[in-house]
Amino acid sequence: MKTPTPSTSAAAAAAAKTTTAAAAQKTPSALSSVVSDLIRAAAGSDAQTVADEDLDHYVANLILKEAEAKRKQYNRVGVRAYQPDTGQ
C-alpha cells in the first residue's frame, strides 16, 4: 500500500472541501427555498421551472426598474420621490 504524501493528502482534502461546498450550495435552507418560490410565483411562472440565474436576473431587473422610476420622479418632485407614499 502506498503512503500518501503531503501533497496528495492536501489535494484530496481540497477536493473533499470543494465537493462539500458544492453540496452545501445545492441544498438551500428552508427559508431560502420559500423566498425563491415566492419570487418565482411573482414572476408568473411555475415555481419549479425558473432557473436560479433567471430568478436573479428577474430580481435585478425589478431593482433597476424601481431605481429608474424613482430617478424620474426625483427629477420631477425632488426629495419627495423617496418619501413613503401615505396616500394623502
mmCIF file with all atom_site columns, C-alpha atoms in Angstrom:
data_model
loop_
_atom_site.group_PDB
_atom_site.id
_atom_site.type_symbol
_atom_site.label_atom_id
_atom_site.label_alt_id
_atom_site.label_comp_id
_atom_site.label_asym_id
_atom_site.label_entity_id
_atom_site.label_seq_id
_atom_site.pdbx_PDB_ins_code
_atom_site.Cartn_x
_atom_site.Cartn_y
_atom_site.Cartn_z
_atom_site.occupancy
_atom_site.B_iso_or_equiv
_atom_site.pdbx_formal_charge
_atom_site.auth_seq_id
_atom_site.auth_comp_id
_atom_site.auth_asym_id
_atom_site.auth_atom_id
_atom_site.pdbx_PDB_model_num
ATOM 1  C CA . MET A 1 1  ? 0.000   0.000  0.000   1.00 0.00 ? 1  MET A CA 1
ATOM 2  C CA . LYS A 1 2  ? 1.260   3.406  -0.915  1.00 0.00 ? 2  LYS A CA 1
ATOM 3  C CA . THR A 1 3  ? 1.643   6.010  1.861   1.00 0.00 ? 3  THR A CA 1
ATOM 4  C CA . PRO A 1 4  ? 0.047   9.302  0.870   1.00 0.00 ? 4  PRO A CA 1
ATOM 5  C CA . THR A 1 5  ? 2.431   12.178 0.509   1.00 0.00 ? 5  THR A CA 1
ATOM 6  C CA . PRO A 1 6  ? 1.581   15.566 1.989   1.00 0.00 ? 6  PRO A CA 1
ATOM 7  C CA . SER A 1 7  ? 0.825   16.979 -1.462  1.00 0.00 ? 7  SER A CA 1
ATOM 8  C CA . THR A 1 8  ? -1.615  14.191 -2.366  1.00 0.00 ? 8  THR A CA 1
ATOM 9  C CA . SER A 1 9  ? -3.254  14.440 1.052   1.00 0.00 ? 9  SER A CA 1
ATOM 10 C CA . ALA A 1 10 ? -3.640  18.186 0.600   1.00 0.00 ? 10 ALA A CA 1
ATOM 11 C CA . ALA A 1 11 ? -5.064  17.661 -2.874  1.00 0.00 ? 11 ALA A CA 1
ATOM 12 C CA . ALA A 1 12 ? -7.531  15.094 -1.551  1.00 0.00 ? 12 ALA A CA 1
ATOM 13 C CA . ALA A 1 13 ? -8.536  17.415 1.277   1.00 0.00 ? 13 ALA A CA 1
ATOM 14 C CA . ALA A 1 14 ? -9.035  20.287 -1.167  1.00 0.00 ? 14 ALA A CA 1
ATOM 15 C CA . ALA A 1 15 ? -11.147 18.074 -3.437  1.00 0.00 ? 15 ALA A CA 1
ATOM 16 C CA . ALA A 1 16 ? -13.258 16.941 -0.486  1.00 0.00 ? 16 ALA A CA 1
ATOM 17 C CA . LYS A 1 17 ? -13.706 20.551 0.638   1.00 0.00 ? 17 LYS A CA 1
ATOM 18 C CA . THR A 1 18 ? -14.785 21.572 -2.878  1.00 0.00 ? 18 THR A CA 1
ATOM 19 C CA . THR A 1 19 ? -17.250 18.685 -3.054  1.00 0.00 ? 19 THR A CA 1
ATOM 20 C CA . THR A 1 20 ? -18.665 19.567 0.369   1.00 0.00 ? 20 THR A CA 1
ATOM 21 C CA . ALA A 1 21 ? -19.000 23.234 -0.591  1.00 0.00 ? 21 ALA A CA 1
ATOM 22 C CA . ALA A 1 22 ? -20.765 22.299 -3.838  1.00 0.00 ? 22 ALA A CA 1
ATOM 23 C CA . ALA A 1 23 ? -23.155 20.020 -1.947  1.00 0.00 ? 23 ALA A CA 1
ATOM 24 C CA . ALA A 1 24 ? -23.879 22.791 0.552   1.00 0.00 ? 24 ALA A CA 1
ATOM 25 C CA . GLN A 1 25 ? -24.728 25.192 -2.267  1.00 0.00 ? 25 GLN A CA 1
ATOM 26 C CA . LYS A 1 26 ? -27.158 22.693 -3.819  1.00 0.00 ? 26 LYS A CA 1
ATOM 27 C CA . THR A 1 27 ? -29.121 22.354 -0.574  1.00 0.00 ? 27 THR A CA 1
ATOM 28 C CA . PRO A 1 28 ? -30.736 25.717 0.157   1.00 0.00 ? 28 PRO A CA 1
ATOM 29 C CA . SER A 1 29 ? -32.233 26.462 3.544   1.00 0.00 ? 29 SER A CA 1
ATOM 30 C CA . ALA A 1 30 ? -35.987 26.199 4.019   1.00 0.00 ? 30 ALA A CA 1
ATOM 31 C CA . LEU A 1 31 ? -36.294 29.997 4.215   1.00 0.00 ? 31 LEU A CA 1
ATOM 32 C CA . SER A 1 32 ? -34.261 30.451 1.045   1.00 0.00 ? 32 SER A CA 1
ATOM 33 C CA . SER A 1 33 ? -36.468 27.940 -0.773  1.00 0.00 ? 33 SER A CA 1
ATOM 34 C CA . VAL A 1 34 ? -39.665 29.655 0.366   1.00 0.00 ? 34 VAL A CA 1
ATOM 35 C CA . VAL A 1 35 ? -38.398 33.100 -0.648  1.00 0.00 ? 35 VAL A CA 1
ATOM 36 C CA . SER A 1 36 ? -37.228 31.792 -4.026  1.00 0.00 ? 36 SER A CA 1
ATOM 37 C CA . ASP A 1 37 ? -40.593 30.115 -4.629  1.00 0.00 ? 37 ASP A CA 1
ATOM 38 C CA . LEU A 1 38 ? -42.435 33.336 -3.764  1.00 0.00 ? 38 LEU A CA 1
ATOM 39 C CA . ILE A 1 39 ? -40.276 35.352 -6.155  1.00 0.00 ? 39 ILE A CA 1
ATOM 40 C CA . ARG A 1 40 ? -40.758 32.719 -8.855  1.00 0.00 ? 40 ARG A CA 1
ATOM 41 C CA . ALA A 1 41 ? -44.529 32.879 -8.322  1.00 0.00 ? 41 ALA A CA 1
ATOM 42 C CA . ALA A 1 42 ? -44.437 36.680 -8.587  1.00 0.00 ? 42 ALA A CA 1
ATOM 43 C CA . ALA A 1 43 ? -42.650 36.288 -11.914 1.00 0.00 ? 43 ALA A CA 1
ATOM 44 C CA . GLY A 1 44 ? -45.750 34.484 -13.174 1.00 0.00 ? 44 GLY A CA 1
ATOM 45 C CA . SER A 1 45 ? -44.054 31.172 -13.869 1.00 0.00 ? 45 SER A CA 1
ATOM 46 C CA . ASP A 1 46 ? -44.305 27.748 -12.310 1.00 0.00 ? 46 ASP A CA 1
ATOM 47 C CA . ALA A 1 47 ? -42.012 27.886 -9.280  1.00 0.00 ? 47 ALA A CA 1
ATOM 48 C CA . GLN A 1 48 ? -40.120 24.763 -10.234 1.00 0.00 ? 48 GLN A CA 1
ATOM 49 C CA . THR A 1 49 ? -39.298 25.704 -13.831 1.00 0.00 ? 49 THR A CA 1
ATOM 50 C CA . VAL A 1 50 ? -37.492 29.015 -13.311 1.00 0.00 ? 50 VAL A CA 1
ATOM 51 C CA . ALA A 1 51 ? -33.728 28.606 -13.046 1.00 0.00 ? 51 ALA A CA 1
ATOM 52 C CA . ASP A 1 52 ? -31.840 30.369 -10.261 1.00 0.00 ? 52 ASP A CA 1
ATOM 53 C CA . GLU A 1 53 ? -29.988 32.504 -12.825 1.00 0.00 ? 53 GLU A CA 1
ATOM 54 C CA . ASP A 1 54 ? -33.321 33.630 -14.286 1.00 0.00 ? 54 ASP A CA 1
ATOM 55 C CA . LEU A 1 55 ? -34.608 34.379 -10.799 1.00 0.00 ? 55 LEU A CA 1
ATOM 56 C CA . ASP A 1 56 ? -31.556 36.527 -10.038 1.00 0.00 ? 56 ASP A CA 1
ATOM 57 C CA . HIS A 1 57 ? -31.989 38.293 -13.386 1.00 0.00 ? 57 HIS A CA 1
ATOM 58 C CA . TYR A 1 58 ? -35.688 38.939 -12.667 1.00 0.00 ? 58 TYR A CA 1
ATOM 59 C CA . VAL A 1 59 ? -34.940 40.448 -9.239  1.00 0.00 ? 59 VAL A CA 1
ATOM 60 C CA . ALA A 1 60 ? -32.124 42.584 -10.665 1.00 0.00 ? 60 ALA A CA 1
ATOM 61 C CA . ASN A 1 61 ? -34.487 43.910 -13.343 1.00 0.00 ? 61 ASN A CA 1
ATOM 62 C CA . LEU A 1 62 ? -37.092 44.783 -10.711 1.00 0.00 ? 62 LEU A CA 1
ATOM 63 C CA . ILE A 1 63 ? -34.495 46.746 -8.754  1.00 0.00 ? 63 ILE A CA 1
ATOM 64 C CA . LEU A 1 64 ? -33.352 48.578 -11.908 1.00 0.00 ? 64 LEU A CA 1
ATOM 65 C CA . LYS A 1 65 ? -36.933 49.441 -12.908 1.00 0.00 ? 65 LYS A CA 1
ATOM 66 C CA . GLU A 1 66 ? -37.713 50.803 -9.454  1.00 0.00 ? 66 GLU A CA 1
ATOM 67 C CA . ALA A 1 67 ? -34.498 52.842 -9.381  1.00 0.00 ? 67 ALA A CA 1
ATOM 68 C CA . GLU A 1 68 ? -35.245 54.300 -12.815 1.00 0.00 ? 68 GLU A CA 1
ATOM 69 C CA . ALA A 1 69 ? -38.804 55.213 -11.780 1.00 0.00 ? 69 ALA A CA 1
ATOM 70 C CA . LYS A 1 70 ? -37.521 56.877 -8.589  1.00 0.00 ? 70 LYS A CA 1
ATOM 71 C CA . ARG A 1 71 ? -34.901 58.800 -10.583 1.00 0.00 ? 71 ARG A CA 1
ATOM 72 C CA . LYS A 1 72 ? -37.545 60.138 -12.959 1.00 0.00 ? 72 LYS A CA 1
ATOM 73 C CA . GLN A 1 73 ? -39.825 61.020 -10.068 1.00 0.00 ? 73 GLN A CA 1
ATOM 74 C CA . TYR A 1 74 ? -36.921 62.744 -8.283  1.00 0.00 ? 74 TYR A CA 1
ATOM 75 C CA . ASN A 1 75 ? -36.339 64.868 -11.372 1.00 0.00 ? 75 ASN A CA 1
ATOM 76 C CA . ARG A 1 76 ? -39.986 65.956 -11.190 1.00 0.00 ? 76 ARG A CA 1
ATOM 77 C CA . VAL A 1 77 ? -40.631 66.377 -7.439  1.00 0.00 ? 77 VAL A CA 1
ATOM 78 C CA . GLY A 1 78 ? -37.249 66.290 -5.720  1.00 0.00 ? 78 GLY A CA 1
ATOM 79 C CA . VAL A 1 79 ? -36.656 64.547 -2.391  1.00 0.00 ? 79 VAL A CA 1
ATOM 80 C CA . ARG A 1 80 ? -40.362 63.759 -2.011  1.00 0.00 ? 80 ARG A CA 1
ATOM 81 C CA . ALA A 1 81 ? -39.818 60.968 -4.540  1.00 0.00 ? 81 ALA A CA 1
ATOM 82 C CA . TYR A 1 82 ? -38.030 58.937 -1.858  1.00 0.00 ? 82 TYR A CA 1
ATOM 83 C CA . GLN A 1 83 ? -40.528 59.596 0.929   1.00 0.00 ? 83 GLN A CA 1
ATOM 84 C CA . PRO A 1 84 ? -43.175 56.930 1.573   1.00 0.00 ? 84 PRO A CA 1
ATOM 85 C CA . ASP A 1 85 ? -46.499 57.485 -0.146  1.00 0.00 ? 85 ASP A CA 1
ATOM 86 C CA . THR A 1 86 ? -49.055 57.994 2.617   1.00 0.00 ? 86 THR A CA 1
ATOM 87 C CA . GLY A 1 87 ? -51.974 58.163 0.208   1.00 0.00 ? 87 GLY A CA 1
ATOM 88 C CA . GLN A 1 88 ? -52.867 61.747 1.100   1.00 0.00 ? 88 GLN A CA 1
#
